[in-house]
Amino acid sequence: MYLLEVLSGPLDGKTWTFESEITIGRDDSVAEACIALDRYVSRKHAHLRVDSGTLHVTDLESRNGTKVNGEVVNGNATLDIGAPFIVGRTVLRVTRA
């Protein structure tokens, strides 16, 4: 079980749990982790997936991008557990629940 947590942004402190994957976006009809208050988050912005214990983040062709370690994610990137990443103007991290 994993925990997706907002570290900074309009939903500071909000969390979502997930087993192996979760979609992040502004529209709750397509994103389990809905960040509707950040207007820089796309309707369907990014996807997190755990594969053999490795966490991957995929940008879903969002308008304002996804950043890991200050670098824009083109396609997908590996994400360390506990490392912050940015969607829109919201800073998030994933930890083990």
mmCIF file with all atom_site columns, C-alpha atoms in Angstrom:
data_model
loop_
_atom_site.group_PDB
_atom_site.id
_atom_site.type_symbol
_atom_site.label_atom_id
_atom_site.label_alt_id
_atom_site.label_comp_id
_atom_site.label_asym_id
_atom_site.label_entity_id
_atom_site.label_seq_id
_atom_site.pdbx_PDB_ins_code
_atom_site.Cartn_x
_atom_site.Cartn_y
_atom_site.Cartn_z
_atom_site.occupancy
_atom_site.B_iso_or_equiv
_atom_site.pdbx_formal_charge
_atom_site.auth_seq_id
_atom_site.auth_comp_id
_atom_site.auth_asym_id
_atom_site.auth_atom_id
_atom_site.pdbx_PDB_model_num
ATOM 1  C CA . MET A 1 1  ? 0.000   0.000  0.000   1.00 0.00 ? 1  MET A CA 1
ATOM 2  C CA . TYR A 1 2  ? 1.278   3.473  -0.923  1.00 0.00 ? 2  TYR A CA 1
ATOM 3  C CA . LEU A 1 3  ? 0.321   6.966  0.172   1.00 0.00 ? 3  LEU A CA 1
ATOM 4  C CA . LEU A 1 4  ? 0.244   9.943  -2.214  1.00 0.00 ? 4  LEU A CA 1
ATOM 5  C CA . GLU A 1 5  ? 0.524   13.171 -0.205  1.00 0.00 ? 5  GLU A CA 1
ATOM 6  C CA . VAL A 1 6  ? 0.262   16.866 -1.109  1.00 0.00 ? 6  VAL A CA 1
ATOM 7  C CA . LEU A 1 7  ? 3.278   18.667 0.389   1.00 0.00 ? 7  LEU A CA 1
ATOM 8  C CA . SER A 1 8  ? 2.518   22.126 -0.966  1.00 0.00 ? 8  SER A CA 1
ATOM 9  C CA . GLY A 1 9  ? -0.345  23.589 -2.915  1.00 0.00 ? 9  GLY A CA 1
ATOM 10 C CA . PRO A 1 10 ? -4.047  24.308 -2.530  1.00 0.00 ? 10 PRO A CA 1
ATOM 11 C CA . LEU A 1 11 ? -4.738  20.897 -0.963  1.00 0.00 ? 11 LEU A CA 1
ATOM 12 C CA . ASP A 1 12 ? -1.727  20.889 1.418   1.00 0.00 ? 12 ASP A CA 1
ATOM 13 C CA . GLY A 1 13 ? -1.896  17.775 3.619   1.00 0.00 ? 13 GLY A CA 1
ATOM 14 C CA . LYS A 1 14 ? -4.430  15.873 1.473   1.00 0.00 ? 14 LYS A CA 1
ATOM 15 C CA . THR A 1 15 ? -3.616  12.173 0.961   1.00 0.00 ? 15 THR A CA 1
ATOM 16 C CA . TRP A 1 16 ? -4.763  9.262  -1.195  1.00 0.00 ? 16 TRP A CA 1
ATOM 17 C CA . THR A 1 17 ? -3.866  5.595  -0.802  1.00 0.00 ? 17 THR A CA 1
ATOM 18 C CA . PHE A 1 18 ? -3.248  3.231  -3.689  1.00 0.00 ? 18 PHE A CA 1
ATOM 19 C CA . GLU A 1 19 ? -2.063  -0.334 -4.251  1.00 0.00 ? 19 GLU A CA 1
ATOM 20 C CA . SER A 1 20 ? -0.218  -0.288 -7.556  1.00 0.00 ? 20 SER A CA 1
ATOM 21 C CA . GLU A 1 21 ? -1.371  2.702  -9.608  1.00 0.00 ? 21 GLU A CA 1
ATOM 22 C CA . ILE A 1 22 ? -3.212  6.013  -9.417  1.00 0.00 ? 22 ILE A CA 1
ATOM 23 C CA . THR A 1 23 ? -4.069  8.811  -11.845 1.00 0.00 ? 23 THR A CA 1
ATOM 24 C CA . ILE A 1 24 ? -3.608  12.454 -10.829 1.00 0.00 ? 24 ILE A CA 1
ATOM 25 C CA . GLY A 1 25 ? -5.711  15.210 -12.373 1.00 0.00 ? 25 GLY A CA 1
ATOM 26 C CA . ARG A 1 26 ? -8.230  17.980 -11.928 1.00 0.00 ? 26 ARG A CA 1
ATOM 27 C CA . ASP A 1 27 ? -11.328 15.992 -12.947 1.00 0.00 ? 27 ASP A CA 1
ATOM 28 C CA . ASP A 1 28 ? -12.545 13.414 -10.418 1.00 0.00 ? 28 ASP A CA 1
ATOM 29 C CA . SER A 1 29 ? -14.307 11.432 -13.168 1.00 0.00 ? 29 SER A CA 1
ATOM 30 C CA . VAL A 1 30 ? -10.913 10.404 -14.641 1.00 0.00 ? 30 VAL A CA 1
ATOM 31 C CA . ALA A 1 31 ? -8.471  10.913 -11.731 1.00 0.00 ? 31 ALA A CA 1
ATOM 32 C CA . GLU A 1 32 ? -8.509  9.078  -8.400  1.00 0.00 ? 32 GLU A CA 1
ATOM 33 C CA . ALA A 1 33 ? -6.245  11.803 -6.949  1.00 0.00 ? 33 ALA A CA 1
ATOM 34 C CA . CYS A 1 34 ? -8.255  14.912 -7.803  1.00 0.00 ? 34 CYS A CA 1
ATOM 35 C CA . ILE A 1 35 ? -6.511  18.269 -7.375  1.00 0.00 ? 35 ILE A CA 1
ATOM 36 C CA . ALA A 1 36 ? -9.339  20.468 -8.634  1.00 0.00 ? 36 ALA A CA 1
ATOM 37 C CA . LEU A 1 37 ? -8.127  23.646 -6.912  1.00 0.00 ? 37 LEU A CA 1
ATOM 38 C CA . ASP A 1 38 ? -4.839  23.881 -8.854  1.00 0.00 ? 38 ASP A CA 1
ATOM 39 C CA . ARG A 1 39 ? -5.758  25.422 -12.198 1.00 0.00 ? 39 ARG A CA 1
ATOM 40 C CA . TYR A 1 40 ? -2.342  24.400 -13.574 1.00 0.00 ? 40 TYR A CA 1
ATOM 41 C CA . VAL A 1 41 ? -3.201  20.700 -13.192 1.00 0.00 ? 41 VAL A CA 1
ATOM 42 C CA . SER A 1 42 ? -4.691  19.180 -16.340 1.00 0.00 ? 42 SER A CA 1
ATOM 43 C CA . ARG A 1 43 ? -7.926  17.214 -16.335 1.00 0.00 ? 43 ARG A CA 1
ATOM 44 C CA . LYS A 1 44 ? -5.874  14.005 -16.589 1.00 0.00 ? 44 LYS A CA 1
ATOM 45 C CA . HIS A 1 45 ? -2.328  15.086 -15.694 1.00 0.00 ? 45 HIS A CA 1
ATOM 46 C CA . ALA A 1 46 ? -0.082  12.199 -14.567 1.00 0.00 ? 46 ALA A CA 1
ATOM 47 C CA . HIS A 1 47 ? -0.119  8.521  -13.696 1.00 0.00 ? 47 HIS A CA 1
ATOM 48 C CA . LEU A 1 48 ? 1.824   6.714  -10.960 1.00 0.00 ? 48 LEU A CA 1
ATOM 49 C CA . ARG A 1 49 ? 2.543   2.992  -11.255 1.00 0.00 ? 49 ARG A CA 1
ATOM 50 C CA . VAL A 1 50 ? 4.477   0.573  -9.076  1.00 0.00 ? 50 VAL A CA 1
ATOM 51 C CA . ASP A 1 51 ? 6.216   -2.174 -11.056 1.00 0.00 ? 51 ASP A CA 1
ATOM 52 C CA . SER A 1 52 ? 8.307   -4.764 -9.172  1.00 0.00 ? 52 SER A CA 1
ATOM 53 C CA . GLY A 1 53 ? 8.775   -2.321 -6.298  1.00 0.00 ? 53 GLY A CA 1
ATOM 54 C CA . THR A 1 54 ? 9.896   0.546  -8.559  1.00 0.00 ? 54 THR A CA 1
ATOM 55 C CA . LEU A 1 55 ? 7.739   3.673  -8.749  1.00 0.00 ? 55 LEU A CA 1
ATOM 56 C CA . HIS A 1 56 ? 7.169   5.226  -12.191 1.00 0.00 ? 56 HIS A CA 1
ATOM 57 C CA . VAL A 1 57 ? 5.516   8.539  -13.007 1.00 0.00 ? 57 VAL A CA 1
ATOM 58 C CA . THR A 1 58 ? 4.114   9.199  -16.480 1.00 0.00 ? 58 THR A CA 1
ATOM 59 C CA . ASP A 1 59 ? 3.069   12.627 -17.704 1.00 0.00 ? 59 ASP A CA 1
ATOM 60 C CA . LEU A 1 60 ? -0.204  12.259 -19.625 1.00 0.00 ? 60 LEU A CA 1
ATOM 61 C CA . GLU A 1 61 ? 0.556   15.030 -22.139 1.00 0.00 ? 61 GLU A CA 1
ATOM 62 C CA . SER A 1 62 ? -0.434  17.641 -19.564 1.00 0.00 ? 62 SER A CA 1
ATOM 63 C CA . ARG A 1 63 ? -0.391  21.303 -20.473 1.00 0.00 ? 63 ARG A CA 1
ATOM 64 C CA . ASN A 1 64 ? 1.930   22.425 -17.636 1.00 0.00 ? 64 ASN A CA 1
ATOM 65 C CA . GLY A 1 65 ? 4.012   19.281 -17.248 1.00 0.00 ? 65 GLY A CA 1
ATOM 66 C CA . THR A 1 66 ? 5.242   17.039 -14.470 1.00 0.00 ? 66 THR A CA 1
ATOM 67 C CA . LYS A 1 67 ? 8.644   17.598 -12.863 1.00 0.00 ? 67 LYS A CA 1
ATOM 68 C CA . VAL A 1 68 ? 10.924  15.157 -11.030 1.00 0.00 ? 68 VAL A CA 1
ATOM 69 C CA . ASN A 1 69 ? 14.177  16.508 -9.545  1.00 0.00 ? 69 ASN A CA 1
ATOM 70 C CA . GLY A 1 70 ? 13.524  19.817 -11.326 1.00 0.00 ? 70 GLY A CA 1
ATOM 71 C CA . GLU A 1 71 ? 13.439  18.089 -14.725 1.00 0.00 ? 71 GLU A CA 1
ATOM 72 C CA . VAL A 1 72 ? 10.351  17.966 -16.934 1.00 0.00 ? 72 VAL A CA 1
ATOM 73 C CA . VAL A 1 73 ? 9.123   14.396 -17.437 1.00 0.00 ? 73 VAL A CA 1
ATOM 74 C CA . ASN A 1 74 ? 8.876   13.480 -21.107 1.00 0.00 ? 74 ASN A CA 1
ATOM 75 C CA . GLY A 1 75 ? 6.955   10.217 -21.224 1.00 0.00 ? 75 GLY A CA 1
ATOM 76 C CA . ASN A 1 76 ? 7.793   8.489  -17.949 1.00 0.00 ? 76 ASN A CA 1
ATOM 77 C CA . ALA A 1 77 ? 10.446  8.623  -15.243 1.00 0.00 ? 77 ALA A CA 1
ATOM 78 C CA . THR A 1 78 ? 11.485  6.619  -12.202 1.00 0.00 ? 78 THR A CA 1
ATOM 79 C CA . LEU A 1 79 ? 10.559  8.239  -8.907  1.00 0.00 ? 79 LEU A CA 1
ATOM 80 C CA . ASP A 1 80 ? 12.212  7.454  -5.574  1.00 0.00 ? 80 ASP A CA 1
ATOM 81 C CA . ILE A 1 81 ? 9.880   6.718  -2.654  1.00 0.00 ? 81 ILE A CA 1
ATOM 82 C CA . GLY A 1 82 ? 9.620   9.909  -0.576  1.00 0.00 ? 82 GLY A CA 1
ATOM 83 C CA . ALA A 1 83 ? 11.047  12.181 -3.288  1.00 0.00 ? 83 ALA A CA 1
ATOM 84 C CA . PRO A 1 84 ? 8.941   15.245 -4.080  1.00 0.00 ? 84 PRO A CA 1
ATOM 85 C CA . PHE A 1 85 ? 7.586   15.794 -7.587  1.00 0.00 ? 85 PHE A CA 1
ATOM 86 C CA . ILE A 1 86 ? 5.447   18.537 -9.108  1.00 0.00 ? 86 ILE A CA 1
ATOM 87 C CA . VAL A 1 87 ? 2.214   18.487 -11.104 1.00 0.00 ? 87 VAL A CA 1
ATOM 88 C CA . GLY A 1 88 ? 0.984   21.938 -12.105 1.00 0.00 ? 88 GLY A CA 1
ATOM 89 C CA . ARG A 1 89 ? 1.936   24.000 -9.058  1.00 0.00 ? 89 ARG A CA 1
ATOM 90 C CA . THR A 1 90 ? 1.300   21.235 -6.520  1.00 0.00 ? 90 THR A CA 1
ATOM 91 C CA . VAL A 1 91 ? 4.192   19.414 -4.841  1.00 0.00 ? 91 VAL A CA 1
ATOM 92 C CA . LEU A 1 92 ? 3.507   15.750 -4.047  1.00 0.00 ? 92 LEU A CA 1
ATOM 93 C CA . ARG A 1 93 ? 5.354   12.709 -2.729  1.00 0.00 ? 93 ARG A CA 1
ATOM 94 C CA . VAL A 1 94 ? 4.716   8.997  -2.434  1.00 0.00 ? 94 VAL A CA 1
ATOM 95 C CA . THR A 1 95 ? 5.519   7.022  0.731   1.00 0.00 ? 95 THR A CA 1
ATOM 96 C CA . ARG A 1 96 ? 4.701   3.507  1.843   1.00 0.00 ? 96 ARG A CA 1
ATOM 97 C CA . ALA A 1 97 ? 1.537   3.404  3.939   1.00 0.00 ? 97 ALA A CA 1
#
